[in-house]
Coordinates of C-alpha atoms in Angstrom, one line a residue:
Chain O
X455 CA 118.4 95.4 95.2
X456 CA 115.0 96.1 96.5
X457 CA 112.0 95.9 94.4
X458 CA 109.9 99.1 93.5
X459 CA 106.1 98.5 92.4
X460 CA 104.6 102.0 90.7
X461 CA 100.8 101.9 90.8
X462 CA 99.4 104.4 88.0
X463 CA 96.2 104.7 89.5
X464 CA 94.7 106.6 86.5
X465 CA 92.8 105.7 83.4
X466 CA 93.2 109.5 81.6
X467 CA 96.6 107.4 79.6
X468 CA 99.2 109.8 78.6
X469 CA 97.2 112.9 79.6
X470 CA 96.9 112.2 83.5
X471 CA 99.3 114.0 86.1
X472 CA 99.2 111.0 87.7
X473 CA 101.8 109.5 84.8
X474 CA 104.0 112.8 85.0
X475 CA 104.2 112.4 88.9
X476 CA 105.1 108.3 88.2
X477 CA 107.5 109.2 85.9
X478 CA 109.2 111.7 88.4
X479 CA 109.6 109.7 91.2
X480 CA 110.4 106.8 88.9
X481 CA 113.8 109.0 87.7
X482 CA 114.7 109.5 91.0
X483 CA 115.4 105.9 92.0
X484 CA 118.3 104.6 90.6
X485 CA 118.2 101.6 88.2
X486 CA 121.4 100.1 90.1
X487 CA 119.3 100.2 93.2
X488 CA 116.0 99.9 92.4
X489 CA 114.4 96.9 90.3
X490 CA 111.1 98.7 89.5
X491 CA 108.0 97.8 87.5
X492 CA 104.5 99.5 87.1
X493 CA 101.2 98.3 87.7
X494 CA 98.6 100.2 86.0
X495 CA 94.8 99.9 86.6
X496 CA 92.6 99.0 84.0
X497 CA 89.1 100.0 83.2
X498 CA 87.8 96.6 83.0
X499 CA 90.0 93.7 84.2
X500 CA 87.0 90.6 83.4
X501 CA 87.7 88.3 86.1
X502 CA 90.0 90.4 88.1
X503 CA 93.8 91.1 87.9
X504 CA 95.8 88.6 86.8
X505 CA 97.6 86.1 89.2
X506 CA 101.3 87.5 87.4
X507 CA 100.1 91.5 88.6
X508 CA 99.0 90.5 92.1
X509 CA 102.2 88.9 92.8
X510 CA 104.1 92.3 91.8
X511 CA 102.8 93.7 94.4
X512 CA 102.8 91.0 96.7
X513 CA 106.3 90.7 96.7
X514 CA 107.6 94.3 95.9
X515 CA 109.7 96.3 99.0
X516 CA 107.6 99.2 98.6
X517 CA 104.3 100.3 96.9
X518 CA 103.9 103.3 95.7
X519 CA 100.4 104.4 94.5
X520 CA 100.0 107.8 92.1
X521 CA 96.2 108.6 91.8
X522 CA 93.5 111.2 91.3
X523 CA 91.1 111.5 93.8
X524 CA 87.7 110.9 92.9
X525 CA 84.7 112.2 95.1
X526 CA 87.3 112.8 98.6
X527 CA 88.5 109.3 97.6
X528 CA 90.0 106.3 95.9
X529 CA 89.2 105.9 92.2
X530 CA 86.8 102.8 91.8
X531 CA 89.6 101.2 89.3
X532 CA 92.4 101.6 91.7
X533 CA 89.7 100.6 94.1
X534 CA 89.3 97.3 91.8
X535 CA 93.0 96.5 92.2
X536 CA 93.4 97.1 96.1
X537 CA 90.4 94.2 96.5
X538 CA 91.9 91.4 94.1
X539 CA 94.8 92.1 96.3
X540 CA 93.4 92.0 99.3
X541 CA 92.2 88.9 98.2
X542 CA 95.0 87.3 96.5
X543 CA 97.0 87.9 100.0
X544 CA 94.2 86.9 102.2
X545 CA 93.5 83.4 100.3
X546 CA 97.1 81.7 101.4
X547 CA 99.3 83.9 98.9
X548 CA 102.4 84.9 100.4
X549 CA 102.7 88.6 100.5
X550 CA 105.5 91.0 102.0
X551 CA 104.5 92.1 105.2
X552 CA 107.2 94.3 105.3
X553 CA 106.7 96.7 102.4
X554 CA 106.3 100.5 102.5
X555 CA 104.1 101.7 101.3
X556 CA 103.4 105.4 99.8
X557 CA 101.1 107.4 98.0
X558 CA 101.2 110.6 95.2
X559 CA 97.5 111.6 95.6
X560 CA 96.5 114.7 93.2
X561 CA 93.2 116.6 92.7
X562 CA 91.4 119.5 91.2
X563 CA 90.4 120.7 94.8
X564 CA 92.1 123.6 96.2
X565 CA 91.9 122.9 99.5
X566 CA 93.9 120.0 101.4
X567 CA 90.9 119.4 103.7
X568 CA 89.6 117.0 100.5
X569 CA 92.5 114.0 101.3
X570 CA 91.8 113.2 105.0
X571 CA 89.7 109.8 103.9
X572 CA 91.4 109.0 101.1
X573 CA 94.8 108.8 103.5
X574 CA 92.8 106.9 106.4
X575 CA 91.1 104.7 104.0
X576 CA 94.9 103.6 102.4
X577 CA 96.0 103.4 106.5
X578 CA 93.1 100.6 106.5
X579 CA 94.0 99.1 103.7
X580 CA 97.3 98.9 105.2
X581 CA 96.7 97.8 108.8
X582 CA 94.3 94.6 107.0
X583 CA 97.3 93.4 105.4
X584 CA 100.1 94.1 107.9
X585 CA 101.9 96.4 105.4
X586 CA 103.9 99.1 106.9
X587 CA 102.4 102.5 106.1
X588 CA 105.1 105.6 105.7
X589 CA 103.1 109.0 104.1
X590 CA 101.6 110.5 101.2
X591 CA 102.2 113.0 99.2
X592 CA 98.5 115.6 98.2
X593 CA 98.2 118.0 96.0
X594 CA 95.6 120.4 95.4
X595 CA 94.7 121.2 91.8
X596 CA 97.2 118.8 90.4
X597 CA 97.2 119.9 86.6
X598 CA 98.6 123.0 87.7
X599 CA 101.2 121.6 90.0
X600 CA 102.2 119.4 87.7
X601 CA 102.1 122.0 84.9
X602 CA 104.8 123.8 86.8
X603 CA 106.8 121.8 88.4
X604 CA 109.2 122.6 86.0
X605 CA 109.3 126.2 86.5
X606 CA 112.3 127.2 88.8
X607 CA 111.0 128.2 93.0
X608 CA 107.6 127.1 92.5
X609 CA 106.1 124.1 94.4
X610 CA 109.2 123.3 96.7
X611 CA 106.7 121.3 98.8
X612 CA 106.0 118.6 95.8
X613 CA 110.1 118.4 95.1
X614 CA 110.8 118.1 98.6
X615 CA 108.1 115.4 99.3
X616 CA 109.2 113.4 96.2
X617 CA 112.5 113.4 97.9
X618 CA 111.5 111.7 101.1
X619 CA 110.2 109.2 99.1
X620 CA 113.3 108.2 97.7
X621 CA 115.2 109.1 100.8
X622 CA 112.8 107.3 102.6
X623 CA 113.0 104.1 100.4
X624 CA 116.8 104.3 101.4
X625 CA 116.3 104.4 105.1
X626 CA 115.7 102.0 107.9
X627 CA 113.3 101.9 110.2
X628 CA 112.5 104.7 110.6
X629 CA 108.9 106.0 112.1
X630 CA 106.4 107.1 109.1
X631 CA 107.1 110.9 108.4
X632 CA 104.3 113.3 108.0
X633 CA 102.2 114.2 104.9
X634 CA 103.1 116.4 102.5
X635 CA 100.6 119.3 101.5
X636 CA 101.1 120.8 98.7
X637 CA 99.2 123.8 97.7
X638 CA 98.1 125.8 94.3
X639 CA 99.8 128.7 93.7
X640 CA 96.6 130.4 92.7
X641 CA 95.2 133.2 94.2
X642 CA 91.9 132.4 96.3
X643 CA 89.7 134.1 94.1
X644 CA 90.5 132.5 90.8
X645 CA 89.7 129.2 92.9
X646 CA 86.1 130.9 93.9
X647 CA 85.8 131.3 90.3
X648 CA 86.6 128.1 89.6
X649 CA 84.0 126.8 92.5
X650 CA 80.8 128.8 91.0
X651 CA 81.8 127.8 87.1
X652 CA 81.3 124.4 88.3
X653 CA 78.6 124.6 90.3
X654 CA 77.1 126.1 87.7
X655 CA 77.7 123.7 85.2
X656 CA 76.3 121.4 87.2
X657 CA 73.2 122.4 88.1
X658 CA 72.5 123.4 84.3
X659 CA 72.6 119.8 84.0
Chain Z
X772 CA 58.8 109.7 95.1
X773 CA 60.9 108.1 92.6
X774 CA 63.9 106.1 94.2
X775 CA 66.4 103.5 93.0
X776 CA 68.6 101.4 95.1
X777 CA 72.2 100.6 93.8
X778 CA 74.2 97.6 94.9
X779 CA 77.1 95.3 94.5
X780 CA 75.6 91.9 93.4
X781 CA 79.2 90.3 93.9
X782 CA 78.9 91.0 97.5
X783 CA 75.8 89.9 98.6
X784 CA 75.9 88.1 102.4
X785 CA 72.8 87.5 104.9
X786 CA 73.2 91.2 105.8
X787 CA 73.1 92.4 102.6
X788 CA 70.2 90.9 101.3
X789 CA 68.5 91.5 104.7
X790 CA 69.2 95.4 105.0
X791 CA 67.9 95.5 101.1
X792 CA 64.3 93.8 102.0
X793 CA 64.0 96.1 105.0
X794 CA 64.5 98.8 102.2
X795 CA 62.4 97.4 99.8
X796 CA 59.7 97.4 102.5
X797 CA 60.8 101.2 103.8
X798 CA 60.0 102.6 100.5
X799 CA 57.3 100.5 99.0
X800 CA 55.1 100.9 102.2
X801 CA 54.6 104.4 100.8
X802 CA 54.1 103.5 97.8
X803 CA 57.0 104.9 96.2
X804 CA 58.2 104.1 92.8
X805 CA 61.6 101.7 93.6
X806 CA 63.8 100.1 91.3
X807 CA 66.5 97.9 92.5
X808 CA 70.0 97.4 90.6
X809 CA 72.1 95.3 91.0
X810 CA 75.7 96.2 89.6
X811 CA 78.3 93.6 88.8
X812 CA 82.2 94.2 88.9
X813 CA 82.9 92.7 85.3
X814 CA 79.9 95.0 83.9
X815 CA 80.7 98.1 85.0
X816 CA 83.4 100.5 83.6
X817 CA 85.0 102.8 86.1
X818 CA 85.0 106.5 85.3
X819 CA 87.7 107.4 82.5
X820 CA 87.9 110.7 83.8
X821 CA 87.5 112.2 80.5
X822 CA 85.1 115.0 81.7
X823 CA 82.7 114.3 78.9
X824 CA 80.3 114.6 81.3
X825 CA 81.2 118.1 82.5
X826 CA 81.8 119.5 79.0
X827 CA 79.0 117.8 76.9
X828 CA 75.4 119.0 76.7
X829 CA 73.3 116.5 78.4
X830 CA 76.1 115.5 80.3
X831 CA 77.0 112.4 78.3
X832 CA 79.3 109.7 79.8
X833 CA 81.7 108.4 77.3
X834 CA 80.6 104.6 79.0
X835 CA 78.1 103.4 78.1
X836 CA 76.5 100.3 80.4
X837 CA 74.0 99.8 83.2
X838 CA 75.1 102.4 85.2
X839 CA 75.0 105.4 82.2
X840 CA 71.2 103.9 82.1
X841 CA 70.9 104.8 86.0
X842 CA 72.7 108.3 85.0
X843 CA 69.9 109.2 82.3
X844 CA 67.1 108.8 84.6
X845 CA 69.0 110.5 87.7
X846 CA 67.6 113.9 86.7
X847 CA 64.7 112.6 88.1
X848 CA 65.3 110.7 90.8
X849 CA 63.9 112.0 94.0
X850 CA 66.3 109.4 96.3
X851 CA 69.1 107.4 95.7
X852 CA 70.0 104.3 97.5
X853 CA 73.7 103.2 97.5
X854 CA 74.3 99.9 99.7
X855 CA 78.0 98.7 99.5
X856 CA 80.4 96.5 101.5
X857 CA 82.5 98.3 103.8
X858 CA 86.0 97.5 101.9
X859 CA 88.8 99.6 104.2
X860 CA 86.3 102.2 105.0
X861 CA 85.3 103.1 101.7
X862 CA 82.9 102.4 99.0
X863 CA 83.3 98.4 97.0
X864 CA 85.3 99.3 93.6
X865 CA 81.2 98.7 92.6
X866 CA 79.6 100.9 93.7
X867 CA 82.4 103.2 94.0
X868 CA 82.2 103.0 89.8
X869 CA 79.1 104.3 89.6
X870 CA 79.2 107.1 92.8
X871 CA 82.3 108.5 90.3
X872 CA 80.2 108.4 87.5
X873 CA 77.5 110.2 88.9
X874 CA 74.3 108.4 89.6
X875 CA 73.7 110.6 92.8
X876 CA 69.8 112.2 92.8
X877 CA 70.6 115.6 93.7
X878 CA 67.8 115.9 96.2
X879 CA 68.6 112.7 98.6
X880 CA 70.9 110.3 98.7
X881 CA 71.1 107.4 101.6
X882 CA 74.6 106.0 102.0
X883 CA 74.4 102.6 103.6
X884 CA 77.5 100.5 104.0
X885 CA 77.7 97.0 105.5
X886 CA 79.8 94.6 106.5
X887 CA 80.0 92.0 109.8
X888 CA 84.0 92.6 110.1
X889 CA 84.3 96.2 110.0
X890 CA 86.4 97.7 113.0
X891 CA 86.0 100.7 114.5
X892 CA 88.0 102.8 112.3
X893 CA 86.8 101.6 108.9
X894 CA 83.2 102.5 110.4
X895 CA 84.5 106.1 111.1
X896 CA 86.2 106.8 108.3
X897 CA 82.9 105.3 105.4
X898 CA 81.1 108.0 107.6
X899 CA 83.3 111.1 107.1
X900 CA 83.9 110.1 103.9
X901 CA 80.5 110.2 102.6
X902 CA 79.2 113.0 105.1
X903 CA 81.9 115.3 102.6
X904 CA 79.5 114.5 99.9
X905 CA 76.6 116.5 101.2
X906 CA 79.2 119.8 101.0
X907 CA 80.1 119.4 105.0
X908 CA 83.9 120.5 103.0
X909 CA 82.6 123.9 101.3
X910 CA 84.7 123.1 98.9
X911 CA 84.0 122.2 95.4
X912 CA 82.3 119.2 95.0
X913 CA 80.5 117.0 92.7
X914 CA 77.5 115.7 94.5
X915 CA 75.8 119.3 95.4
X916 CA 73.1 116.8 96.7
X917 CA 70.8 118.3 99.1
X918 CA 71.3 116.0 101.4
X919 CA 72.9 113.1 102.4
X920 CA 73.1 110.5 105.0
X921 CA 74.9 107.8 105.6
X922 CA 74.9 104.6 107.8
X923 CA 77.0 101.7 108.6
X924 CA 75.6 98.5 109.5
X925 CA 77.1 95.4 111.1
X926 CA 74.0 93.5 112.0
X927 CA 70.4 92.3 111.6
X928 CA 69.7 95.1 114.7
X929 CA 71.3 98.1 113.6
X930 CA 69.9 97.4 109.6
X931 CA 66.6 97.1 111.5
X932 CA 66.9 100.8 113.2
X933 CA 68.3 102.2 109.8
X934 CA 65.1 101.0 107.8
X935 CA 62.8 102.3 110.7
X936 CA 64.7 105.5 110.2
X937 CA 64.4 105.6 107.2
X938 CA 60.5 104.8 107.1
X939 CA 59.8 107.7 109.7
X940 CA 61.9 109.9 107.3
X941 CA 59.5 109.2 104.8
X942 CA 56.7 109.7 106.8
X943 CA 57.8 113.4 107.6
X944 CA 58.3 113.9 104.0
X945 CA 55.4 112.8 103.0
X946 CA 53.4 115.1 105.5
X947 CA 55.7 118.3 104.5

């Protein structure tokens, strides 16, 4: 039975897409297959992750980290978890070297231009701890992807790259596949709305 | 000008410490108005992403600790100072708290990360990812800073050239 760690990368509780997409991906991995258990960052860990969380990850098969993207990158709480675990692993910890890992990454942004870091800065993390890097998953404006991913024909892409997950999971060793994009289905101009609302609001500030 | 310089006082090496004198003395040469803060990991809440800040007057965050004291003064700061360990080519979880939350000066911010370890890669990917800030995206974005720049050190040499860059930068706004 391999060993599934979920990283909930968000601190918005029950109202982040983040959770929905954990949950989804968590119902497609079978229980008789999958031992799974979910990490989920906190806002203020005093001292640092405990010793028990680090070696969840350290000796899961696969990790699989479900975030928002916070200025083009990482979350500074997810951020928080990534270094006590670079540092648990790095001070004579035994870690799996082997484990996949993958990442949901979703954000207000309507373009997929916004995750290029974000991806390259998990690669890093990867390559400093030998961990064996497969794909990710982006998705522009999230809360509306998420809102209707329910709704029959609409967003494919995130269905199909949740999918590869799993089916990846299942496979051997086979090369990393390619990102998965997936795209608002909102018209361009309600996202230009959207852009001048904002920036707007923010120089009112 | 009125300038603050934010950094991670659990990550402080020779570098660090070296690079932030060399700042100290960029800025206070003109006499400029710095302040320096330090931010701690245990002291600093990360953003809740509870968009208090976009929805409130005032633009209120919901935290309330030294860095929502950096956030009521950033209105007017003239420069901002972030200096951060290179940690996989992004921001510490530190200072990467307090970019989330805001503490950018909307007229210049200096990006400046460090590290005597980082590869090649890491260096190239801190740059892109903080040159996005300044708009490079067009895309919606929450920095709308004027402009940014950013800078990767490694070594005594290179913190050296970014301080004297910095202190001609100065200079040229000072005589415009």
């Amino acid at each position: 039975m391999k060993t599934i760690c979920l990283i909930n990368g968000s601190l918005r509780g029950k109202k982040a897409s983040s959770l929905k997409l954990l949950s989804d991906i968590e119902s497609r991995l079978p229980d008789s297959e999958y031992a799974k258990t979910t990490v989920r960052v906190k806002a203020r860990p005093q001292g640092g992750y405990p010793p028990a969380t680090l070696r969840q990850l350290a000796t899961a098969d696969a990790l699989v980290l479900v975030f928002p993207l916070y200025s083009y990158a990482l979350p500074g709480a997810l951020m928080r978890l990534l270094e006590d675990y670079h540092a648990h692993a790095t001070s004579g910890n035994e870690h799996n070297r082997e484990a996949k890992v993958y990442a949901i990454v979703n954000c207000g942004f309507p373009r997929p231009v916004v995750f290029d870091e974000c991806i390259r800065v998990l690669k890093n993390f990867c390559r400093r701890l030998s961990l064996d890097w497969r794909f990710a998953i982006c998705i522009s404006a999230g809360p509306v992807v998420v809102a209707m991913e329910r709704v029959p024909l609409v967003n494919p892409r995130l269905k199909k790259g949740l999918k590869a997950i799993a089916s990846d999971l299942e496979g051997g060793d086979r090369p990393p596949a390619r990102d998965y994009f997936v795209r608002p289905v909102l018209p361009a101009p309600f996202c230009l709305v959207a852009k001048r609302w904002v920036e707007r609001k923010m120089e009112m500030r | 000008m009125k300038a603050v310089i934010i950094s991670d006082g659990d990550a402080k090496t020779e570098l660090s410490e070296n690079l932030k004198a060399g700042i100290v003395a960029a800025l206070g040469a003109g006499g400029n108005d710095v302040r320096t803060v330090e931010l701690e990991k245990d002291r600093v809440a990360p953003c809740l992403g509870c968009f208090r800040c976009a929805t409130s007057h005032g633009a209120e965050c919901t935290n309330k600790d030294a860095v929502s004291e950096i956030k009521r003064d950033a209105k007017r700061l003239d420069l901002t100072l972030f200096v951060t360990p290179v940690v996989f080519g992004h921001f510490s979880s530190t200072v990467k708290n307090a970019v989330d939350r805001g503490t950018f000066s909307r007229h210049w911010d200096v990006v400046i990360g460090y590290g005597s370890d980082v590869d090649e890669e890491e260096r190239s990917t801190f740059l892109d990812l903080t040159a996005k800030h300044c708009g490079a995206a067009d895309i919606v974005h929450p920095g709308m800073v004027d402009r940014v720049d950013v800078f990767v050190t490694t070594s005594a040499a290179e913190s050296a050239e970014i301080c004297d860059r910095l202190r001609q930068d100065l200079l040229a706004g000072a005589q415009s």
